CSV table of C-alpha atoms in Angstrom, one decimal:
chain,number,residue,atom,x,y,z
X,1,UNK,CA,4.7,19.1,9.2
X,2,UNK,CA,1.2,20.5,8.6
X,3,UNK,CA,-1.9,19.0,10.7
X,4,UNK,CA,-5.5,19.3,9.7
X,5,UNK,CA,-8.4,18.2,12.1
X,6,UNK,CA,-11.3,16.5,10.3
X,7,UNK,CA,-14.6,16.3,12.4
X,8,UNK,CA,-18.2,17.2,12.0
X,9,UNK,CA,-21.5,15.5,13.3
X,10,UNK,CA,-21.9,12.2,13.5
X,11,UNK,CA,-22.8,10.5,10.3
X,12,UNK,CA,-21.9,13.8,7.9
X,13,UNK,CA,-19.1,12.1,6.2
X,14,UNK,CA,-16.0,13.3,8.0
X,15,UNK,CA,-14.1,10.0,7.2
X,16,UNK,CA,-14.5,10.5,3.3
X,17,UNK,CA,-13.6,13.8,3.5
X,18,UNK,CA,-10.7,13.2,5.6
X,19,UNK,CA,-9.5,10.7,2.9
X,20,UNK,CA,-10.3,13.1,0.1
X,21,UNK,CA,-8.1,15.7,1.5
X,22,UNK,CA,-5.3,13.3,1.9
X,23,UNK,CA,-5.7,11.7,-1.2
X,24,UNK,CA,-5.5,15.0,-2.6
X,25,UNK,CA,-2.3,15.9,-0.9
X,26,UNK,CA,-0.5,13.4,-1.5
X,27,UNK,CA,-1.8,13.7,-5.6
X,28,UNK,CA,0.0,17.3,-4.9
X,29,UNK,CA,2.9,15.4,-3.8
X,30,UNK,CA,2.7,15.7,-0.1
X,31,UNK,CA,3.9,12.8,1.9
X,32,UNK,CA,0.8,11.8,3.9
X,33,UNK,CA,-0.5,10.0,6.6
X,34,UNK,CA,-4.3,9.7,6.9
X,35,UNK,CA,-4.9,8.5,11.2
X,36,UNK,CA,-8.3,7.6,11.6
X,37,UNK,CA,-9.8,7.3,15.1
X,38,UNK,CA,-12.9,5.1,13.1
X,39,UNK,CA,-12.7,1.6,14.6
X,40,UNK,CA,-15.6,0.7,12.2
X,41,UNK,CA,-15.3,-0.5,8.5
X,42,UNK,CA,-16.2,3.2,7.0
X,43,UNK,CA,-12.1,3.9,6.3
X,44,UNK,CA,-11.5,0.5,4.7
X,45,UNK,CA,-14.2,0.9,2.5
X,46,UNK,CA,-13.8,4.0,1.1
X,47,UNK,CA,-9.6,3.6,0.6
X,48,UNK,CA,-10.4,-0.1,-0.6
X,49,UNK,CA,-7.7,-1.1,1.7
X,50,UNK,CA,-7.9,-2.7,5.0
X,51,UNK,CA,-6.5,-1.4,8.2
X,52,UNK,CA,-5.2,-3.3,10.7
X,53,UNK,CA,-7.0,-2.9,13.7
X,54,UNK,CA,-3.6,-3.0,16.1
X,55,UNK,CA,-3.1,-5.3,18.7
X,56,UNK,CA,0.4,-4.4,19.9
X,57,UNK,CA,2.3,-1.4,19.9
X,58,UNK,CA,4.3,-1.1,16.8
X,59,UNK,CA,7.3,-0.6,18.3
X,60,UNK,CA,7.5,3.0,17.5
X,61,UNK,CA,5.8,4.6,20.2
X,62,UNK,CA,3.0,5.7,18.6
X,63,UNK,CA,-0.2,3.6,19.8
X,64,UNK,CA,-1.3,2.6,16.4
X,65,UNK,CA,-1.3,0.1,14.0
X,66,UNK,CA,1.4,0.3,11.6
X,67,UNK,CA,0.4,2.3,8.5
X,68,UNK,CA,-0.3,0.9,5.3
X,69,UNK,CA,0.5,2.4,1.5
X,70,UNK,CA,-3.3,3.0,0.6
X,71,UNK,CA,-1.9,5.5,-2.2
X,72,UNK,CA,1.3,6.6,-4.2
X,73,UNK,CA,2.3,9.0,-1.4
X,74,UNK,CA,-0.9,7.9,0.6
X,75,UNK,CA,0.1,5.7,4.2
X,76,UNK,CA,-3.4,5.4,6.5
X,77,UNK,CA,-3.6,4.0,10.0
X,78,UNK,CA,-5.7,3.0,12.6
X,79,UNK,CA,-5.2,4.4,16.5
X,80,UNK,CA,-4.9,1.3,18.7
X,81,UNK,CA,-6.8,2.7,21.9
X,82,UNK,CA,-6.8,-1.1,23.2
X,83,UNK,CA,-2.7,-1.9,23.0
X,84,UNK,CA,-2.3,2.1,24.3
X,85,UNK,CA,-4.6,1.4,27.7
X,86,UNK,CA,-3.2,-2.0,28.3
X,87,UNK,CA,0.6,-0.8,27.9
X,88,UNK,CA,-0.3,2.6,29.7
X,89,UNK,CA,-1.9,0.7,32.7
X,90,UNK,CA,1.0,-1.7,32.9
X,91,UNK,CA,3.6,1.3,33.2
X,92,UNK,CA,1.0,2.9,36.3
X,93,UNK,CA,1.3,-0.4,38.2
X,94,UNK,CA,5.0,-0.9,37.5
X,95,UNK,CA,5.4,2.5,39.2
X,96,UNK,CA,2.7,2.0,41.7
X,97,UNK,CA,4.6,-1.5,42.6
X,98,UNK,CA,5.3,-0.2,46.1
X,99,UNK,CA,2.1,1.0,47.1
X,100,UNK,CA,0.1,-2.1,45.7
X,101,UNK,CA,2.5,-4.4,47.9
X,102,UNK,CA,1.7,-1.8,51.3
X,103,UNK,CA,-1.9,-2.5,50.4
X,104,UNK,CA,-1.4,-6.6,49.8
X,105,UNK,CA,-3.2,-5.9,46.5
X,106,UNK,CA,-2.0,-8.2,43.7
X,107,UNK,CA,-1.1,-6.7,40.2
X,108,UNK,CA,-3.3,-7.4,37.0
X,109,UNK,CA,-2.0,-9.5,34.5
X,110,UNK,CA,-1.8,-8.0,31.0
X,111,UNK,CA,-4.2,-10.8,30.1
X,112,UNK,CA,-6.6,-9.0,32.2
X,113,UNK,CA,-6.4,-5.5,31.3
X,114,UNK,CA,-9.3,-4.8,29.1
X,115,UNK,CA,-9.9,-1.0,27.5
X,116,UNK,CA,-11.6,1.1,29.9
X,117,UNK,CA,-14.3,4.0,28.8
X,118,UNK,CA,-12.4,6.9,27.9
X,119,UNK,CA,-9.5,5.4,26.6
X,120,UNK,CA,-9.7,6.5,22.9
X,121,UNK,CA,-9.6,10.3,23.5
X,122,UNK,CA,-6.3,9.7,25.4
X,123,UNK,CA,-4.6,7.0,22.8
X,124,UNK,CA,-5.6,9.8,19.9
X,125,UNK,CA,-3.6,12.5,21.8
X,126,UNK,CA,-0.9,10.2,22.2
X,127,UNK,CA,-1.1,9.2,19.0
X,128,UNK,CA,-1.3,13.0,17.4
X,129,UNK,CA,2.0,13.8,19.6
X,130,UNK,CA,3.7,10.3,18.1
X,131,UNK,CA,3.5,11.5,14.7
X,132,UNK,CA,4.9,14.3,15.1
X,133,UNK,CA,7.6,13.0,16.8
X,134,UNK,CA,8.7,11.9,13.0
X,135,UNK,CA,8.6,15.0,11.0
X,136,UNK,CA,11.0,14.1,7.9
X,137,UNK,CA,8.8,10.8,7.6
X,138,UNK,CA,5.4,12.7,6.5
X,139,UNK,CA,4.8,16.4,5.1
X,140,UNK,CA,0.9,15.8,6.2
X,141,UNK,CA,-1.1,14.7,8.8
X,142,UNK,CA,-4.6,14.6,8.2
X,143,UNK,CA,-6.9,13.0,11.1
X,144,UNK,CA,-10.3,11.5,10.7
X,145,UNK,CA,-11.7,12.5,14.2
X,146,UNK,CA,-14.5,11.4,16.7
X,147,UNK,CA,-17.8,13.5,16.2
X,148,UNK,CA,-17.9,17.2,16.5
X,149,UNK,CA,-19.0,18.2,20.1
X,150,UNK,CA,-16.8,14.4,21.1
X,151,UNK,CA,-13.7,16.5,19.5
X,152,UNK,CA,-14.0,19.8,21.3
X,153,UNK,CA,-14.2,18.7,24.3
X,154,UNK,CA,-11.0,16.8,23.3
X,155,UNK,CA,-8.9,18.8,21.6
X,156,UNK,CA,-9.4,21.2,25.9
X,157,UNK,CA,-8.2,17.8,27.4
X,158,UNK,CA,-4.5,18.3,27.4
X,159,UNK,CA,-5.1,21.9,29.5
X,160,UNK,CA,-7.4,20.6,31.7
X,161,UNK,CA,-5.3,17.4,32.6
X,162,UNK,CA,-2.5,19.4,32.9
X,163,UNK,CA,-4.5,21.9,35.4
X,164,UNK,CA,-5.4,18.5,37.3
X,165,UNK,CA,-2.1,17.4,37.6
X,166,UNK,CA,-0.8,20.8,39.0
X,167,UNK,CA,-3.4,21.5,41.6
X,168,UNK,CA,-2.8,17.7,42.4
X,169,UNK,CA,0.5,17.3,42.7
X,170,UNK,CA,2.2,21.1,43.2
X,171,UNK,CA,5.5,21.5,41.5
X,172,UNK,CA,7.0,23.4,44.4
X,173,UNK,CA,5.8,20.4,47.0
X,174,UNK,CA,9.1,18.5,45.4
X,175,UNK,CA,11.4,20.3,47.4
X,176,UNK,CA,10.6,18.0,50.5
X,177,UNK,CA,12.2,15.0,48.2
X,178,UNK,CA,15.6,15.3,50.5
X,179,UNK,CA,13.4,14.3,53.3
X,180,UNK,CA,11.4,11.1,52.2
X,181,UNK,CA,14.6,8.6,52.5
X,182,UNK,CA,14.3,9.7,56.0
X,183,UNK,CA,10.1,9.7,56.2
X,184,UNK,CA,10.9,6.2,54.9
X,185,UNK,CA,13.6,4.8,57.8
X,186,UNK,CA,11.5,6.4,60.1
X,187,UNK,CA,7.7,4.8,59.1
X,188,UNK,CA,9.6,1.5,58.3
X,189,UNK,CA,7.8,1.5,54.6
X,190,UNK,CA,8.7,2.6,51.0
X,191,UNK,CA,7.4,6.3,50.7
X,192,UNK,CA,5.9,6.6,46.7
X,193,UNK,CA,5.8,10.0,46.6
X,194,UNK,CA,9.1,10.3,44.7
X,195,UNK,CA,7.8,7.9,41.8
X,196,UNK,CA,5.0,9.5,41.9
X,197,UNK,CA,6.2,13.1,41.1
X,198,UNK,CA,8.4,11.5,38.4
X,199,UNK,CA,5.2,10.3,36.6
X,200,UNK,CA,3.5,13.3,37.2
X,201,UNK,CA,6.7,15.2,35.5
X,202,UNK,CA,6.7,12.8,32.5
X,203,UNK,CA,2.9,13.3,32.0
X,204,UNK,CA,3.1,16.9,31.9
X,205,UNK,CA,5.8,16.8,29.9
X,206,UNK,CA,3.7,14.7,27.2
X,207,UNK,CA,0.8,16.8,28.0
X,208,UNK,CA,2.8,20.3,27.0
X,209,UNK,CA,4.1,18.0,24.0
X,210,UNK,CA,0.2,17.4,22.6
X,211,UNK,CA,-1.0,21.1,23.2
X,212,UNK,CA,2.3,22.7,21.5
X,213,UNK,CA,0.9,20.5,18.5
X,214,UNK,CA,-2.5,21.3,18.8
X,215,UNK,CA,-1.3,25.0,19.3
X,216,UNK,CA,1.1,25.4,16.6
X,217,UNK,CA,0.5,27.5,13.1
X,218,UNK,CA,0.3,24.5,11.0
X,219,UNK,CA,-2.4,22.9,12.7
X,220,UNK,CA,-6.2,23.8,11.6
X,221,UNK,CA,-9.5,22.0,11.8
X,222,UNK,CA,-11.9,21.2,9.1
X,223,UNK,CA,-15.2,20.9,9.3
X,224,UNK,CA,-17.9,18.6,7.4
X,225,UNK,CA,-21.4,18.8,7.2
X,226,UNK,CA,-24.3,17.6,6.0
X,227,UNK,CA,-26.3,21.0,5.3
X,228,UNK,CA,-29.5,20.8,7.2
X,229,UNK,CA,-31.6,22.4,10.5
X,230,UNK,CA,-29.7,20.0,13.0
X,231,UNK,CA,-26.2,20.7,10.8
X,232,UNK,CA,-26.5,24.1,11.7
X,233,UNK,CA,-27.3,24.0,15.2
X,234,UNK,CA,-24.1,21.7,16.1
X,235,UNK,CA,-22.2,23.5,14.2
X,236,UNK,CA,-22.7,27.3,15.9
X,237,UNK,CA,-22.3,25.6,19.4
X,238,UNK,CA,-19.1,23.6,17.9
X,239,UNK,CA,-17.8,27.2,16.4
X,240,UNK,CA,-18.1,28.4,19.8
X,241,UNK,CA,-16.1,25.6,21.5
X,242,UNK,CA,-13.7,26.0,18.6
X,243,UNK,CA,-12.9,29.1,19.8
X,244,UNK,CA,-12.7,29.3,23.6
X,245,UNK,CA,-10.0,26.8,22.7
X,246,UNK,CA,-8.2,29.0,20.6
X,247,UNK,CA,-8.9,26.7,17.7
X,248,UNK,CA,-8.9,27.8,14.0
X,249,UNK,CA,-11.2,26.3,11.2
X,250,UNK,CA,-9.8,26.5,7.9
X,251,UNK,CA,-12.6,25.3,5.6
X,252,UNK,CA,-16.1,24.2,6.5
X,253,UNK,CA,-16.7,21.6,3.6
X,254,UNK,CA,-20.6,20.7,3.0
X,255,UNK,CA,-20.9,17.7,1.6
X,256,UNK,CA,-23.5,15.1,0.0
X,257,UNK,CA,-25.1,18.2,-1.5
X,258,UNK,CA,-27.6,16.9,-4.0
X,259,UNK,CA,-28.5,17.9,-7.5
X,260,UNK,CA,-30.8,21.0,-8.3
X,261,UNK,CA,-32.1,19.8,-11.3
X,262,UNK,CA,-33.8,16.8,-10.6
X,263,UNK,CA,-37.6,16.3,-12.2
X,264,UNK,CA,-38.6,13.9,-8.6
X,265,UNK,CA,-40.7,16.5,-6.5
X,266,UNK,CA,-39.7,14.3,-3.1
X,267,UNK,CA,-36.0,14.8,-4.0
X,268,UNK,CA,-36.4,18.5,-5.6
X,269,UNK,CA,-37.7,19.3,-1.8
X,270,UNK,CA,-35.0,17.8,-0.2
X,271,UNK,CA,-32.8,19.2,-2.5
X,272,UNK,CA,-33.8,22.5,-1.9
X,273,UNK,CA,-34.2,22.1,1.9
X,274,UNK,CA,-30.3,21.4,2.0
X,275,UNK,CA,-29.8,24.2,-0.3
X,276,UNK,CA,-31.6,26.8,1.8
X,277,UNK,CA,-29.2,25.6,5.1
X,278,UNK,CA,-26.2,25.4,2.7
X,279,UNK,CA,-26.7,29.3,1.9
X,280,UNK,CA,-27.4,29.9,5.9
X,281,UNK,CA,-24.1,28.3,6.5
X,282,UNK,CA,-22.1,30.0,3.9
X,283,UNK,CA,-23.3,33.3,4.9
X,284,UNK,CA,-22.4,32.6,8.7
X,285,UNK,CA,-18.8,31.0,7.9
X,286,UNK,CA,-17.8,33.6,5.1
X,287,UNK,CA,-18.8,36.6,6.8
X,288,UNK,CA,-15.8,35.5,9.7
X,289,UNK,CA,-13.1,34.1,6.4
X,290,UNK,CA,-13.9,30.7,6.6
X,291,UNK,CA,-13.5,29.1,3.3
X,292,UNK,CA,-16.7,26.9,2.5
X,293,UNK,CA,-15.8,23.7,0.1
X,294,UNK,CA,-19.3,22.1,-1.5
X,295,UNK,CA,-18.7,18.4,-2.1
X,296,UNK,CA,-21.4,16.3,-4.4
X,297,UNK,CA,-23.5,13.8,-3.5
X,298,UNK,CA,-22.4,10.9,-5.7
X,299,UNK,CA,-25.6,9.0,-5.6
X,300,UNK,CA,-23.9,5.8,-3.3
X,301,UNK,CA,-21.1,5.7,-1.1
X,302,UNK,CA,-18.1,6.1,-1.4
X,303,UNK,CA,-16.1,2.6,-2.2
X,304,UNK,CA,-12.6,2.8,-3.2
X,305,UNK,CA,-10.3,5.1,-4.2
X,306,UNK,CA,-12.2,5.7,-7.8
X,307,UNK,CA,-14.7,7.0,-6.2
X,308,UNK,CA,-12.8,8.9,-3.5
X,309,UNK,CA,-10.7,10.4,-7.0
X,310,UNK,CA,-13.8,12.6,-7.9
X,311,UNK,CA,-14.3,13.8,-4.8
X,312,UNK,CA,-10.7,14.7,-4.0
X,313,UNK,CA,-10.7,17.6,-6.8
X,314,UNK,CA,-12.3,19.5,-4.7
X,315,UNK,CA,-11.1,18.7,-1.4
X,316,UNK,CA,-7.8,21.1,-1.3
X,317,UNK,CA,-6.0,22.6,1.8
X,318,UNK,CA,-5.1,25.7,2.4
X,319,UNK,CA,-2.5,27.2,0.6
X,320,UNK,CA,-0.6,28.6,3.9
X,321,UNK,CA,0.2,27.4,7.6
X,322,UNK,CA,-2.1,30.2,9.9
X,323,UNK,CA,-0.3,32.6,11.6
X,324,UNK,CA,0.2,32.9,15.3
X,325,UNK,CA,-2.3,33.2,17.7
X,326,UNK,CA,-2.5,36.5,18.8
X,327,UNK,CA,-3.2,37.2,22.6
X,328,UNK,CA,-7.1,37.9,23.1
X,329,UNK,CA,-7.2,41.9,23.0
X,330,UNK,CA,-7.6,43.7,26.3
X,331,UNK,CA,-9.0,47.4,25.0
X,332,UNK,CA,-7.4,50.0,27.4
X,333,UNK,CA,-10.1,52.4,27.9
X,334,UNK,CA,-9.2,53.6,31.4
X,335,UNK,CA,-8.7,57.3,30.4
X,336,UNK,CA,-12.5,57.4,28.7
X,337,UNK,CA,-14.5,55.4,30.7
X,338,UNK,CA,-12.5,54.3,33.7
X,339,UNK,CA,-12.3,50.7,32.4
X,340,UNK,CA,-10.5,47.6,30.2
X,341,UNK,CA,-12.1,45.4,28.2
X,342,UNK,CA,-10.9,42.1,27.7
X,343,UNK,CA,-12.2,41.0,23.9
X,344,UNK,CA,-13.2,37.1,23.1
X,345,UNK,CA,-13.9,36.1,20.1
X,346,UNK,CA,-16.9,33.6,20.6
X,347,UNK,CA,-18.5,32.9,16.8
X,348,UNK,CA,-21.7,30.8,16.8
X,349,UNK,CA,-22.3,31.7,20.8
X,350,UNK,CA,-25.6,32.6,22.4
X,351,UNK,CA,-26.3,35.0,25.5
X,352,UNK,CA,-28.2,32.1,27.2
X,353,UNK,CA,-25.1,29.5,27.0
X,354,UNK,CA,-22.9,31.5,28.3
X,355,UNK,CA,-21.4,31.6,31.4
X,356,UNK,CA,-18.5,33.6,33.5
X,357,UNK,CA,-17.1,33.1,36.9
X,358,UNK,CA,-14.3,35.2,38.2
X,359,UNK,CA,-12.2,32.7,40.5
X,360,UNK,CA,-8.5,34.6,42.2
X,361,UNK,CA,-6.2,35.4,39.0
X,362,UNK,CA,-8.5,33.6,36.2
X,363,UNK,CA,-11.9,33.6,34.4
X,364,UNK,CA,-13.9,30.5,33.7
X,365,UNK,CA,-15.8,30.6,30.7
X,366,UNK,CA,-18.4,28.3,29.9
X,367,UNK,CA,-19.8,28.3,26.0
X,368,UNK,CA,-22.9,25.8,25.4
X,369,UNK,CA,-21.5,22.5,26.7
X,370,UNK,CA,-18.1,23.7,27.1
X,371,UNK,CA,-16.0,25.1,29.6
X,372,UNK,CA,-12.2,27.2,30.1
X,373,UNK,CA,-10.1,28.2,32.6
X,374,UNK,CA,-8.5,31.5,31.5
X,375,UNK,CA,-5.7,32.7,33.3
X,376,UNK,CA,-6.3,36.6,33.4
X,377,UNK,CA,-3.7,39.0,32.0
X,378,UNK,CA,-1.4,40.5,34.6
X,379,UNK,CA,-3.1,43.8,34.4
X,380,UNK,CA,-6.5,42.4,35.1
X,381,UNK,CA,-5.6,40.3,37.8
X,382,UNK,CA,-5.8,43.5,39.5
X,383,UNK,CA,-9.1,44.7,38.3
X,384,UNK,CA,-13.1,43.9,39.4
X,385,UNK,CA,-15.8,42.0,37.3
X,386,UNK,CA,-18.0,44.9,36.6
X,387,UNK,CA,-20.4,43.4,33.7
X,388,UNK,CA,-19.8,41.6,30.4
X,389,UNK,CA,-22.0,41.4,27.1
X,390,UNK,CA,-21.8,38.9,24.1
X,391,UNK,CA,-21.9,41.3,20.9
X,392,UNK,CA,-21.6,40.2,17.5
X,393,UNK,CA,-19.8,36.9,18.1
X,394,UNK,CA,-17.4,38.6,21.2
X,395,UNK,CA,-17.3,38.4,24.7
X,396,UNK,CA,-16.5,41.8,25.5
X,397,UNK,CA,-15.7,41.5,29.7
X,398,UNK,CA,-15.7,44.4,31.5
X,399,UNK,CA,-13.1,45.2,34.1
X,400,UNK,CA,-12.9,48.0,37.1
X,401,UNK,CA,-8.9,48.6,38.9
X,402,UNK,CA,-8.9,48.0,42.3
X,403,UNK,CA,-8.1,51.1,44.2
X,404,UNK,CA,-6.6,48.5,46.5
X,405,UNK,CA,-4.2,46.7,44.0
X,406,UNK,CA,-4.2,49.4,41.5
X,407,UNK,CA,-0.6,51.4,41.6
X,408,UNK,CA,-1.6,55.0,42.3
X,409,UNK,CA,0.0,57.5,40.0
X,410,UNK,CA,1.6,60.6,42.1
């Protein structure tokens, strides 16, 4: 099963091209289903068929609503972040029973569990892994996501909770489990730890479940913008984000580009302005492979599947699944120059967003508004910082052995 990523700025149209490519698919015969993370009325509108917001789980365990046919082939649904924060929160307190009773705090009713801030990144990850957990029901997953700097900083939150949750709750601290029943007898009250670790466990589980979908060849991200200054300037610090993730773009799609022809000075000029950052863009993407789609502006929005018809044409995917991702190069040039270089690839970075901490065995990596923890390769982890330069979209880091760790040759 194939996944593409839609997201771009806000307001550039990612919704309607997130329908056009899956209308297009499933025109190709491709079993689809379009997920949109939209809570507004911008997805009924332009499939001319209404979603159902989703109040419960569907039974499923996926935390949407259940999909509806908006096409021959077509099935779209709405995430539920609502029904996924209410039935999440009722699991944490069902295994937090015992602590809440040592406390004398009394349990929320489900009545009064109302969505929290933050909630939709989490029920669209959950969501992601559900549909995948049915592979011979779709061939294609195409998700309308939340903004473009909103989706990077997603697509990094499976790692990061997963780093939370191991420098939280240590793997190798379960060993003591033999001794809680006695901790227990002795302190004269339940000890939580153990249903603690279990949740712990099962969220890392799910958490390795999202990030081998987010990681695997199939999945790719596509971009949409509406060519102009501000367009470009989200999308090189998005690139960059992209990246450090270990994302790959497989089409950057500008869309709403308008007519060159037209005889009305005020539109010729804004015509032209759109063309000039069009060109800018295609010149940046293409030079690095990325495909670059041009979608027409069709003078309205987009209402209905009519409309979305003309614009599906040219919304294709790619013809083949990416391959996998290769290790980031570390250059061995010890014999030369006494050093290694660990290689990045950072497209669409600048020198003054970037920034590099060595901390014990890993490199944090900060690009713009984003941030990594990189675990360093075993041969660096015995190696010194000494410099680093940003050169042509590449973090080139430069490392010095450690006469102390280094293994001396005879």
């Amino acid at each position: 099963m194939r996944t593409v990523l839609v997201t771009g700025p806000g307001g550039a149209g990612r919704t309607t091209v997130a329908a056009a490519t899956a209308l297009a698919a499933a025109r190709a015969g491709r079993r689809t289903l379009l997920l949109t993370s939209d809570r507004g009325p911008a997805p009924d509108a332009v499939l001319g068929t209404a979603l159902p917001a989703g109040g419960a789980d569907d039974g499923r365990g996926g935390p949407w609503a259940p999909p509806v046919a908006a096409a021959p082939g077509l099935w779209a649904a709405r995430v539920a972040p609502a029904a996924h924060f209410r039935a999440l929160a009722g699991e944490l307190q069902e295994r937090g029973a015992a602590v809440l009773d040592l406390l004398g705090a009394t349990p929320l009713d489900p009545e009064e569990l109302t969505e929290l801030p933050g909630a939709e990144p989490l029920a669209l990850l959950a969501a992601l892994r559900a549909a995948h957990g049915e592979p011979d029901r779709w061939d294609l997953l195409v998700v309308d996501m939340p903004p473009l700097l909103q989706t990077v900083a997603l697509l990094g939150l499976p790692e990061q909770l997963g780093r939370y949750l191991r420098r939280l709750l240590p793997p190798e601290r379960q060993a003591a489990r033999a001794l809680r029943p006695m901790l227990a007898q002795l302190a004269g009250v339940p000890m939580p730890a153990q249903r603690l670790y279990e949740t712990a466990e099962r969220f890392q589980r799910e958490l390795a479940a999202v990030r081998d979908v987010l990681e695997a060849p199939g999945t790719t991200v596509r971009l949409v913008a509406e060519p102009g200054p501000q367009a470009l300037a989200a999308l090189r610090t998005a690139r960059a984000g992209l990246a450090l993730q270990g994302c790959r773009i497989d089409s950057l799609v500008a869309n709403r580009l308008l007519p060159e022809d037209s005889t009305d000075p005020w539109l010729a000029a804004l015509a032209a302005e759109r063309r000039g950052a069009h060109k800018t863009l295609c010149d940046e993407f293409l030079a690095d492979g990325v495909t670059v789609r041009e979608l027409p502006h069709l003078g309205r929005a987009p209402q209905g599947l009519e409309d979305l018809e003309l614009l599906a044409a040219r919304a294709t995917l790619p013809t083949a699944d990416r391959a996998p991702a290769e290790p980031w190069a570390v250059e061995d040039r010890l014999a030369a120059d006494g050093m290694l270089i660990w290689r990045i690839p950072l497209p669409g970075a600048t020198r003054e967003g970037l920034g590099l901490v060595r901390r014990g065995d890993e490199l944090v990596v900060s690009a713009g508004p984003f941030r990594r923890v990189l675990t360093l390769p075993s041969a660096l982890r015995r190696c010194g910082v000494a410099g680093a330069g940003l050169h042509d979209g590449e973090l080139c880091v430069r490392f010095v052995p450690d006469p102390g760790l280094w293994p001396r040759t005879p």
